[in-house]
Amino acid sequence: MDVFRHDIVIVGGGGAGLRAAIEAAEKNPTASIALVSKVYPMRSHTVSAEGGAAAIARDDDNLELHGYDTVKGSDFLGDQDCIQYFVEQAPKELALLENWGCPFSRNEDGTVATRAFGGMTTKRTWYAADKIGFHMLHALFQHSMRFKNIVRYDEYFVSKLLVEDGACRGVAALDIRTGEYSTILGRAVILTTGGGGKIFPFTTNGTIKTGDGMALAYRAGVPLKDMEFVQYHPTGLPGTGILITEATRGEGGYLRNSEGDRFLVEYDYGVGNKAELGPRDMISRAIVQEIEAGRGLSGAYGDHVLLDLTHLGEDKINSRLPFVRELANVYIGVDPVTTPIPVRPVVHYMMGGVDTDIHGATEMPGLYAAGETACVSINGANRLGSNSLTECLVFGAAAANHAMDYANGSAEGNEASLRAQAEEEAGRVENLRGRKKGGERISEIRRELNLAMEAGFGVYREQASMQAGVGATAQLRGRVADLRLEDESKVFNTELITALELMNMVEVAEVLAVSALHRKESRGAHTCKDFPTRNDEEYLYHTIARHDPAGPRLGKKDVVLGKWVPEERKY
Amino acid sequence: MVEKTIIITRFDPDRDEKPRKQEYTVPCEDSWKVLDAVNFIKDEIDATVSHRWSCRMAVCGSCGMMVNGEPKLTCKTALSDYDDRVDIEPLANFPIVRDLVVELDGFMHKFESVKPWIIRAKEQAEDKASLHPEKDTFGQSTEELGNFKQFSMCINCMLCYSACPVVANEPDFLGPAAIALGHRYNLDSRDEGAEERHDIFRGEGTVFSCSYANECSEVCPKNVDPAAAINQAKFGTVIDWAKGLVLPRGGTK
């Protein structure tokens, strides 16, 4: 087995991973940085973000406002020290991204333009028409190529963290092209693999979003935090779940019910023109309420409401929202210039993730996490739109900085014993390849998992259905160990990769289910019909979930409060 | 719902000497894209079929394949545009890794060779501890942005390489996407690297190899129009070269 040595190993090549790689490479030009990803970096799901990235930029804005908006958006579950650091670093990070070539849209005077977004007091969302994720990812990837000390392992699937004396010292990775395992050693490891939206059937997430980094950390004994909080984006295309950006409403679009009414005006989530710009958790609930009240529209792919952009005019749609026009045309046959777009809430983002501190450090020495994989937490119970891309930059850089400091002070691991761990892992996966004696197919288990998650953990949740979800995921964890696989080939065996991903998904789903059932209150995106109000007395804490053979073991972690005292969340 | 015969190119280098075809009968929904049919085969009929895909919204660039002989982004291509037999092959002009998966090594090398990043003598943001959103970003007019924006829209799906008759004959040709990308940076008002990229574009197998078949722009799913970029780059390269006769090197900017 090949053994490669680096100073830092980054797992995941999206926004957070690339930013971390650049930071590490710049900070220490003599260090060697491995960037390991199961896809070529430009395929990472950062690519599909549309609306923009948040950081104060205007005279009518300040850190205090961005901080307060984020804390309030989080339903007071975000850690205020982390949020303070985040809003302070955000303008610098976006300025760097501009310097690195991201083609931001501009004001008439040539400065970077900003647009309105949900839950944000003023315009602070930097954008590139409606393809910020694509442009950010490509700018970062292309900029990263100038650093010769970044060594890419494209299409390598990491299936295990290598841990020695309680510290993380590398990864075992399967080269998808050859089917051979490698030991990739690093004095620190950073997980930047994104979220796991694919545990749900109806999601904006690409097929690669399978919670890999969360599962890697969890199985290595590192806790996951706040996994019950799943963001439903209000506007996904029925059927495919393709994202239609919140920027449609930031630019003045309306949501309408079957009676043609701008129903959000009645929900008090925003005043006047801001009616459509409430936070995502609230707008998703409003849509579900409209549909349940019989004011939705029905279609081939279920009930929905309408996103009306017709009053914006063709010029504005073409200049600000061209991708939305393309997506609506290609994927649902609607031209938004003339016809409202059918939309419904769709799983979009995980607020929870690998428990880290403000520096991206986990409780395991040498292991860091950033981006959607991580839970710092700046997002608490509900993330504000356009904070997540900035989060990838701010905490990707922070994690790299601290990982590099840690790496400089830590000895190299024992190669023989780490390699032995990787060989054991290679053996496990070798036994899985083409395992015909197994019971069930991947697609069967995935379908059941998807149904259980949708039934139990929707926009609105109930104790009974969550209880059923807990049972279903625990049972699936047993069944996924007995998969039947057909493909015996070593070369580009995507069935094998999908099996490993499915095991990660089941693990993450069970943690999500158990965490959600335990939180007997409604906070942010976790809305429990049996307990309809927030309960700060009993639940103003982060949920911690630790791996245990019997199932996730829950604990608590204090929320870092500060100058913003929890209050009723009104817009 | 309509039944179609989907023909997939199969190739496993450990077992097959050369690619072969395998037919599958697939019940196709009216709304399906070509990718949906391949995914159906993978999930429900034959788990050994290998292909790449992810975002299924035409932006990650993973799922390019030949569909009835033409390079297509399969997540964006309606299956209903085809008759009852649909032939799906790996992208042409690339080595096959397995089935519908092609090798990207050559493409990535070309991509990187045009130095696709902002080149500046001095960085705009000197003190990185305290960047100001206005003072430390470049000013760029909408017009300046418009000069290069179109060429920044490439999703690296590589369809243009499959369509290009020059790539077919001359595998080392830098190719449409890479030239468009380098040109995109040359046109960016923030960039000062045109001189540094000059030789890359003037060398053998670059812009002057292009035969203007325009196939690249015709197959591009994102309307990047790489043929226009090549045309502009060629023209610019000629001008630079002419100026080089009278100006010392480095004096053209």
Coordinates of C-alpha atoms in Angstrom, one line a residue, chain B residues 93 110 161 164-176 203-211:
Chain B
N93 CA -11.8 12.2 -27.6
K110 CA -4.4 21.9 -20.1
Y161 CA -13.4 18.7 -26.4
C164 CA -13.7 19.5 -31.5
P165 CA -12.3 18.1 -34.7
V166 CA -8.9 19.4 -33.9
V167 CA -8.8 17.7 -30.5
A168 CA -9.7 14.5 -32.3
N169 CA -6.6 14.7 -34.5
E170 CA -4.3 16.5 -32.3
P171 CA -4.8 15.4 -28.7
D172 CA -2.3 17.9 -27.3
F173 CA -4.3 20.9 -28.6
L174 CA -5.0 23.1 -25.7
G175 CA -8.6 23.1 -26.6
P176 CA -11.7 25.3 -26.3
G203 CA 2.9 28.2 -28.7
E204 CA 2.3 25.1 -30.8
G205 CA -1.1 23.4 -30.3
T206 CA -2.8 26.5 -29.0
V207 CA -5.0 29.1 -30.6
F208 CA -3.5 28.8 -34.1
S209 CA -4.3 25.2 -34.3
C210 CA -8.0 26.0 -34.2
S211 CA -9.8 25.4 -37.5

